Amino acid sequence: MKYIKILNLLIGILFISQSVIAQSSDVPNDSTESRLNFKNAINFCPGGIAFGIFSANVEHLFGRHHGLVLRGDYEAIPRTYSDAGINASGKAVILNYRYHIGGGLNSFYAGAFARYRKYKGDGTLETGKFDFSIPECTVGLNAGKRWVWKSGFTMNFALGYGYFYDEQKVNNRSQAALDAIDVFRDNYDFLNGFLGELSIGYAF
């Protein structure tokens, strides 16, 4: 599936980026570094723009280990689906708890997330136009790693998956319209319980 290829691409970019940064970084691993005192981080995902996904998030660290992330996504789905020429877009809000294993933002973490996402679209058939929405709720687990440098530059990589439930609301319940929406649901690769992030940003 296409989203598996995207996942492999994200992982490849992560390892290449980390290798380059590790070779060029001269920041010492000193426990007194100012980066250990960072409590907030703002990130965005530049790679998602190629797929029509615009994503940004903010994390706040409570104490040394407990992080809370609020993230917003907008998906400008870049192609139409089925003979009905479906045009669709999606919006999502994600709340993510992270337990930073090493303490501080600059560490590995594991956690849980909840996502509410809603797709809206429309299409045209010989019988007329139709529009639909697909609200979706996902609850799952994720893990990742955040890197923070003394300058405040930060990079984050995370993968997660969860159980998701969705429903379908259509104003024209003709069989042709339902079939066209089924094509969209089957072919749009991001309509699932997967959650990923490869982002850059600023910690403070």
PDB file of C-alpha atoms in Angstrom:
ATOM      1  CA  MET A   1       0.000   0.000   0.000  1.00  0.00           C
ATOM      2  CA  LYS A   2       1.068   3.558  -0.689  1.00  0.00           C
ATOM      3  CA  TYR A   3       1.145   4.618   2.969  1.00  0.00           C
ATOM      4  CA  ILE A   4       3.694   1.847   3.678  1.00  0.00           C
ATOM      5  CA  LYS A   5       5.958   3.383   1.041  1.00  0.00           C
ATOM      6  CA  ILE A   6       5.454   6.780   2.690  1.00  0.00           C
ATOM      7  CA  LEU A   7       6.358   5.259   6.069  1.00  0.00           C
ATOM      8  CA  ASN A   8       9.555   3.777   4.621  1.00  0.00           C
ATOM      9  CA  LEU A   9      10.391   7.180   3.126  1.00  0.00           C
ATOM     10  CA  LEU A  10       9.931   8.874   6.506  1.00  0.00           C
ATOM     11  CA  ILE A  11      12.187   6.347   8.204  1.00  0.00           C
ATOM     12  CA  GLY A  12      14.820   6.775   5.489  1.00  0.00           C
ATOM     13  CA  ILE A  13      14.752  10.561   5.823  1.00  0.00           C
ATOM     14  CA  LEU A  14      15.071  10.225   9.601  1.00  0.00           C
ATOM     15  CA  PHE A  15      18.210   8.089   9.448  1.00  0.00           C
ATOM     16  CA  ILE A  16      19.838  10.263   6.788  1.00  0.00           C
ATOM     17  CA  SER A  17      19.059  13.449   8.745  1.00  0.00           C
ATOM     18  CA  GLN A  18      20.303  11.968  12.014  1.00  0.00           C
ATOM     19  CA  SER A  19      23.539  10.794  10.383  1.00  0.00           C
ATOM     20  CA  VAL A  20      24.251  14.232   8.925  1.00  0.00           C
ATOM     21  CA  ILE A  21      23.393  16.051  12.148  1.00  0.00           C
ATOM     22  CA  ALA A  22      25.454  13.649  14.276  1.00  0.00           C
ATOM     23  CA  GLN A  23      28.506  14.269  12.094  1.00  0.00           C
ATOM     24  CA  SER A  24      28.146  18.057  12.213  1.00  0.00           C
ATOM     25  CA  SER A  25      27.078  18.485  15.833  1.00  0.00           C
ATOM     26  CA  ASP A  26      29.639  19.485  18.445  1.00  0.00           C
ATOM     27  CA  VAL A  27      27.190  19.981  21.323  1.00  0.00           C
ATOM     28  CA  PRO A  28      28.550  18.261  24.457  1.00  0.00           C
ATOM     29  CA  ASN A  29      26.385  15.775  26.377  1.00  0.00           C
ATOM     30  CA  ASP A  30      26.562  17.751  29.613  1.00  0.00           C
ATOM     31  CA  SER A  31      23.727  17.532  32.137  1.00  0.00           C
ATOM     32  CA  THR A  32      24.057  21.270  32.760  1.00  0.00           C
ATOM     33  CA  GLU A  33      23.188  22.185  29.168  1.00  0.00           C
ATOM     34  CA  SER A  34      20.462  24.795  28.809  1.00  0.00           C
ATOM     35  CA  ARG A  35      18.551  22.484  26.443  1.00  0.00           C
ATOM     36  CA  LEU A  36      17.723  20.251  29.421  1.00  0.00           C
ATOM     37  CA  ASN A  37      15.630  23.089  30.821  1.00  0.00           C
ATOM     38  CA  PHE A  38      13.417  23.479  27.744  1.00  0.00           C
ATOM     39  CA  LYS A  39       9.751  22.913  28.607  1.00  0.00           C
ATOM     40  CA  ASN A  40       8.012  23.742  25.331  1.00  0.00           C
ATOM     41  CA  ALA A  41       8.413  22.919  21.668  1.00  0.00           C
ATOM     42  CA  ILE A  42       6.597  24.025  18.513  1.00  0.00           C
ATOM     43  CA  ASN A  43       6.960  21.797  15.436  1.00  0.00           C
ATOM     44  CA  PHE A  44       5.662  21.479  11.890  1.00  0.00           C
ATOM     45  CA  CYS A  45       5.987  18.702   9.302  1.00  0.00           C
ATOM     46  CA  PRO A  46       7.528  20.016   6.064  1.00  0.00           C
ATOM     47  CA  GLY A  47       7.542  16.606   4.357  1.00  0.00           C
ATOM     48  CA  GLY A  48       3.766  16.251   4.592  1.00  0.00           C
ATOM     49  CA  ILE A  49       3.193  19.198   2.255  1.00  0.00           C
ATOM     50  CA  ALA A  50       4.146  16.976  -0.693  1.00  0.00           C
ATOM     51  CA  PHE A  51       1.109  14.827   0.124  1.00  0.00           C
ATOM     52  CA  GLY A  52      -1.198  17.771   0.762  1.00  0.00           C
ATOM     53  CA  ILE A  53      -0.940  17.439   4.548  1.00  0.00           C
ATOM     54  CA  PHE A  54      -0.277  20.525   6.671  1.00  0.00           C
ATOM     55  CA  SER A  55       0.501  19.652  10.278  1.00  0.00           C
ATOM     56  CA  ALA A  56       1.737  21.579  13.324  1.00  0.00           C
ATOM     57  CA  ASN A  57       1.903  20.791  17.022  1.00  0.00           C
ATOM     58  CA  VAL A  58       2.951  22.182  20.367  1.00  0.00           C
ATOM     59  CA  GLU A  59       4.281  20.166  23.319  1.00  0.00           C
ATOM     60  CA  HIS A  60       4.540  21.222  26.953  1.00  0.00           C
ATOM     61  CA  LEU A  61       6.605  19.240  29.452  1.00  0.00           C
ATOM     62  CA  PHE A  62       5.248  18.851  32.984  1.00  0.00           C
ATOM     63  CA  GLY A  63       8.086  18.034  35.359  1.00  0.00           C
ATOM     64  CA  ARG A  64      10.851  15.945  33.804  1.00  0.00           C
ATOM     65  CA  HIS A  65       8.917  13.162  32.112  1.00  0.00           C
ATOM     66  CA  HIS A  66       5.324  14.042  31.237  1.00  0.00           C
ATOM     67  CA  GLY A  67       4.638  15.739  27.924  1.00  0.00           C
ATOM     68  CA  LEU A  68       1.294  16.809  26.513  1.00  0.00           C
ATOM     69  CA  VAL A  69       0.987  17.525  22.784  1.00  0.00           C
ATOM     70  CA  LEU A  70      -1.782  19.313  20.921  1.00  0.00           C
ATOM     71  CA  ARG A  71      -1.648  18.860  17.148  1.00  0.00           C
ATOM     72  CA  GLY A  72      -3.738  20.084  14.238  1.00  0.00           C
ATOM     73  CA  ASP A  73      -3.791  18.623  10.709  1.00  0.00           C
ATOM     74  CA  TYR A  74      -5.327  19.766   7.460  1.00  0.00           C
ATOM     75  CA  GLU A  75      -5.398  17.436   4.461  1.00  0.00           C
ATOM     76  CA  ALA A  76      -5.885  19.034   1.051  1.00  0.00           C
ATOM     77  CA  ILE A  77      -6.457  15.771  -0.794  1.00  0.00           C
ATOM     78  CA  PRO A  78      -4.670  16.370  -4.121  1.00  0.00           C
ATOM     79  CA  ARG A  79      -6.685  14.127  -6.452  1.00  0.00           C
ATOM     80  CA  THR A  80     -10.215  13.032  -7.253  1.00  0.00           C
ATOM     81  CA  TYR A  81     -11.563   9.523  -6.772  1.00  0.00           C
ATOM     82  CA  SER A  82     -13.999   7.354  -8.760  1.00  0.00           C
ATOM     83  CA  ASP A  83     -16.035   8.282 -11.828  1.00  0.00           C
ATOM     84  CA  ALA A  84     -17.890  10.774  -9.631  1.00  0.00           C
ATOM     85  CA  GLY A  85     -14.772  12.963  -9.470  1.00  0.00           C
ATOM     86  CA  ILE A  86     -14.833  13.179  -5.692  1.00  0.00           C
ATOM     87  CA  ASN A  87     -13.090  16.192  -4.193  1.00  0.00           C
ATOM     88  CA  ALA A  88     -12.375  15.898  -0.482  1.00  0.00           C
ATOM     89  CA  SER A  89     -10.415  17.387   2.388  1.00  0.00           C
ATOM     90  CA  GLY A  90      -9.848  16.486   6.019  1.00  0.00           C
ATOM     91  CA  LYS A  91      -9.244  18.204   9.354  1.00  0.00           C
ATOM     92  CA  ALA A  92      -7.972  16.596  12.545  1.00  0.00           C
ATOM     93  CA  VAL A  93      -7.226  17.455  16.161  1.00  0.00           C
ATOM     94  CA  ILE A  94      -4.877  15.126  18.093  1.00  0.00           C
ATOM     95  CA  LEU A  95      -4.122  15.003  21.802  1.00  0.00           C
ATOM     96  CA  ASN A  96      -0.994  13.020  22.632  1.00  0.00           C
ATOM     97  CA  TYR A  97       0.500  12.095  26.024  1.00  0.00           C
ATOM     98  CA  ARG A  98       4.232  11.288  26.002  1.00  0.00           C
ATOM     99  CA  TYR A  99       6.313   9.813  28.783  1.00  0.00           C
ATOM    100  CA  HIS A 100       9.901  10.984  28.159  1.00  0.00           C
ATOM    101  CA  ILE A 101      11.992   8.054  29.318  1.00  0.00           C
ATOM    102  CA  GLY A 102      15.295   9.878  29.744  1.00  0.00           C
ATOM    103  CA  GLY A 103      13.787  12.981  31.301  1.00  0.00           C
ATOM    104  CA  GLY A 104      13.501  16.281  29.439  1.00  0.00           C
ATOM    105  CA  LEU A 105      12.378  16.891  25.884  1.00  0.00           C
ATOM    106  CA  ASN A 106      15.627  15.514  24.446  1.00  0.00           C
ATOM    107  CA  SER A 107      14.820  11.813  24.875  1.00  0.00           C
ATOM    108  CA  PHE A 108      12.956   8.733  23.711  1.00  0.00           C
ATOM    109  CA  TYR A 109       9.303   8.580  24.711  1.00  0.00           C
ATOM    110  CA  ALA A 110       6.238   6.361  24.622  1.00  0.00           C
ATOM    111  CA  GLY A 111       2.642   7.359  25.022  1.00  0.00           C
ATOM    112  CA  ALA A 112      -0.966   7.306  23.932  1.00  0.00           C
ATOM    113  CA  PHE A 113      -2.999   9.478  21.600  1.00  0.00           C
ATOM    114  CA  ALA A 114      -6.600  10.328  20.759  1.00  0.00           C
ATOM    115  CA  ARG A 115      -7.558  11.790  17.385  1.00  0.00           C
ATOM    116  CA  TYR A 116     -10.758  13.261  16.042  1.00  0.00           C
ATOM    117  CA  ARG A 117     -10.746  13.680  12.283  1.00  0.00           C
ATOM    118  CA  LYS A 118     -13.419  14.589   9.774  1.00  0.00           C
ATOM    119  CA  TYR A 119     -13.332  14.217   6.007  1.00  0.00           C
ATOM    120  CA  LYS A 120     -15.751  16.170   3.831  1.00  0.00           C
ATOM    121  CA  GLY A 121     -16.224  15.747   0.101  1.00  0.00           C
ATOM    122  CA  ASP A 122     -18.535  16.036  -2.869  1.00  0.00           C
ATOM    123  CA  GLY A 123     -18.971  14.458  -6.265  1.00  0.00           C
ATOM    124  CA  THR A 124     -21.152  14.493  -9.357  1.00  0.00           C
ATOM    125  CA  LEU A 125     -23.051  11.611 -10.944  1.00  0.00           C
ATOM    126  CA  GLU A 126     -25.542  11.371 -13.802  1.00  0.00           C
ATOM    127  CA  THR A 127     -28.267  11.344 -11.139  1.00  0.00           C
ATOM    128  CA  GLY A 128     -26.986  14.601  -9.665  1.00  0.00           C
ATOM    129  CA  LYS A 129     -24.541  15.963  -7.132  1.00  0.00           C
ATOM    130  CA  PHE A 130     -23.911  14.570  -3.670  1.00  0.00           C
ATOM    131  CA  ASP A 131     -21.830  15.464  -0.639  1.00  0.00           C
ATOM    132  CA  PHE A 132     -20.699  13.460   2.345  1.00  0.00           C
ATOM    133  CA  SER A 133     -18.720  13.541   5.564  1.00  0.00           C
ATOM    134  CA  ILE A 134     -16.771  10.835   7.392  1.00  0.00           C
ATOM    135  CA  PRO A 135     -16.163  11.620  11.078  1.00  0.00           C
ATOM    136  CA  GLU A 136     -13.523   9.363  12.637  1.00  0.00           C
ATOM    137  CA  CYS A 137     -12.217   8.768  16.156  1.00  0.00           C
ATOM    138  CA  THR A 138      -8.934   6.966  16.846  1.00  0.00           C
ATOM    139  CA  VAL A 139      -7.364   5.882  20.146  1.00  0.00           C
ATOM    140  CA  GLY A 140      -3.903   4.316  20.103  1.00  0.00           C
ATOM    141  CA  LEU A 141      -0.307   4.069  21.264  1.00  0.00           C
ATOM    142  CA  ASN A 142       2.816   5.668  19.865  1.00  0.00           C
ATOM    143  CA  ALA A 143       6.554   5.932  20.478  1.00  0.00           C
ATOM    144  CA  GLY A 144       9.289   8.191  19.224  1.00  0.00           C
ATOM    145  CA  LYS A 145      12.356  10.305  19.845  1.00  0.00           C
ATOM    146  CA  ARG A 146      12.861  14.037  20.114  1.00  0.00           C
ATOM    147  CA  TRP A 147      16.266  15.641  19.556  1.00  0.00           C
ATOM    148  CA  VAL A 148      16.948  19.099  20.970  1.00  0.00           C
ATOM    149  CA  TRP A 149      20.061  21.180  20.358  1.00  0.00           C
ATOM    150  CA  LYS A 150      21.432  23.999  22.494  1.00  0.00           C
ATOM    151  CA  SER A 151      20.232  26.539  19.922  1.00  0.00           C
ATOM    152  CA  GLY A 152      16.662  25.385  20.478  1.00  0.00           C
ATOM    153  CA  PHE A 153      16.388  23.613  17.129  1.00  0.00           C
ATOM    154  CA  THR A 154      14.446  20.380  17.553  1.00  0.00           C
ATOM    155  CA  MET A 155      13.531  17.394  15.423  1.00  0.00           C
ATOM    156  CA  ASN A 156      10.911  14.802  16.292  1.00  0.00           C
ATOM    157  CA  PHE A 157      10.104  11.372  14.875  1.00  0.00           C
ATOM    158  CA  ALA A 158       7.155   9.271  16.022  1.00  0.00           C
ATOM    159  CA  LEU A 159       5.062   6.315  14.890  1.00  0.00           C
ATOM    160  CA  GLY A 160       1.758   5.149  16.272  1.00  0.00           C
ATOM    161  CA  TYR A 161      -1.287   3.094  15.494  1.00  0.00           C
ATOM    162  CA  GLY A 162      -4.674   2.687  17.087  1.00  0.00           C
ATOM    163  CA  TYR A 163      -8.207   1.435  16.901  1.00  0.00           C
ATOM    164  CA  PHE A 164     -10.356   3.730  14.818  1.00  0.00           C
ATOM    165  CA  TYR A 165     -14.070   4.029  14.358  1.00  0.00           C
ATOM    166  CA  ASP A 166     -15.758   6.020  11.627  1.00  0.00           C
ATOM    167  CA  GLU A 167     -19.204   6.570  10.217  1.00  0.00           C
ATOM    168  CA  GLN A 168     -20.542   7.886   6.964  1.00  0.00           C
ATOM    169  CA  LYS A 169     -23.052  10.677   6.390  1.00  0.00           C
ATOM    170  CA  VAL A 170     -24.396  11.213   2.860  1.00  0.00           C
ATOM    171  CA  ASN A 171     -27.091  13.556   1.601  1.00  0.00           C
ATOM    172  CA  ASN A 172     -27.769  11.425  -1.493  1.00  0.00           C
ATOM    173  CA  ARG A 173     -28.015   7.756  -0.549  1.00  0.00           C
ATOM    174  CA  SER A 174     -28.311   6.404  -4.072  1.00  0.00           C
ATOM    175  CA  GLN A 175     -26.359   3.228  -4.655  1.00  0.00           C
ATOM    176  CA  ALA A 176     -24.144   4.986  -7.209  1.00  0.00           C
ATOM    177  CA  ALA A 177     -23.191   7.646  -4.653  1.00  0.00           C
ATOM    178  CA  LEU A 178     -22.497   5.047  -1.966  1.00  0.00           C
ATOM    179  CA  ASP A 179     -20.334   3.060  -4.401  1.00  0.00           C
ATOM    180  CA  ALA A 180     -18.340   6.186  -5.307  1.00  0.00           C
ATOM    181  CA  ILE A 181     -17.695   6.961  -1.638  1.00  0.00           C
ATOM    182  CA  ASP A 182     -16.593   3.354  -1.077  1.00  0.00           C
ATOM    183  CA  VAL A 183     -13.990   3.835  -3.828  1.00  0.00           C
ATOM    184  CA  PHE A 184     -12.686   6.906  -1.990  1.00  0.00           C
ATOM    185  CA  ARG A 185     -12.549   5.046   1.337  1.00  0.00           C
ATOM    186  CA  ASP A 186     -10.701   2.105  -0.229  1.00  0.00           C
ATOM    187  CA  ASN A 187      -8.189   4.128  -2.232  1.00  0.00           C
ATOM    188  CA  TYR A 188      -7.262   7.043   0.018  1.00  0.00           C
ATOM    189  CA  ASP A 189      -4.272   5.679   1.926  1.00  0.00           C
ATOM    190  CA  PHE A 190      -4.427   7.937   4.988  1.00  0.00           C
ATOM    191  CA  LEU A 191      -7.889   6.854   6.098  1.00  0.00           C
ATOM    192  CA  ASN A 192      -6.752   4.417   8.804  1.00  0.00           C
ATOM    193  CA  GLY A 193      -5.478   4.258  12.392  1.00  0.00           C
ATOM    194  CA  PHE A 194      -1.882   5.201  11.542  1.00  0.00           C
ATOM    195  CA  LEU A 195      -0.239   8.259  13.129  1.00  0.00           C
ATOM    196  CA  GLY A 196       3.195   9.453  12.065  1.00  0.00           C
ATOM    197  CA  GLU A 197       5.372  12.497  12.551  1.00  0.00           C
ATOM    198  CA  LEU A 198       8.684  13.661  11.187  1.00  0.00           C
ATOM    199  CA  SER A 199       8.919  17.306  12.105  1.00  0.00           C
ATOM    200  CA  ILE A 200      11.267  20.153  12.874  1.00  0.00           C
ATOM    201  CA  GLY A 201      10.768  23.153  15.103  1.00  0.00           C
ATOM    202  CA  TYR A 202      11.942  25.242  18.023  1.00  0.00           C
ATOM    203  CA  ALA A 203      12.177  24.382  21.727  1.00  0.00           C
ATOM    204  CA  PHE A 204      12.275  26.956  24.517  1.00  0.00           C
TER     205      PHE A 204
END
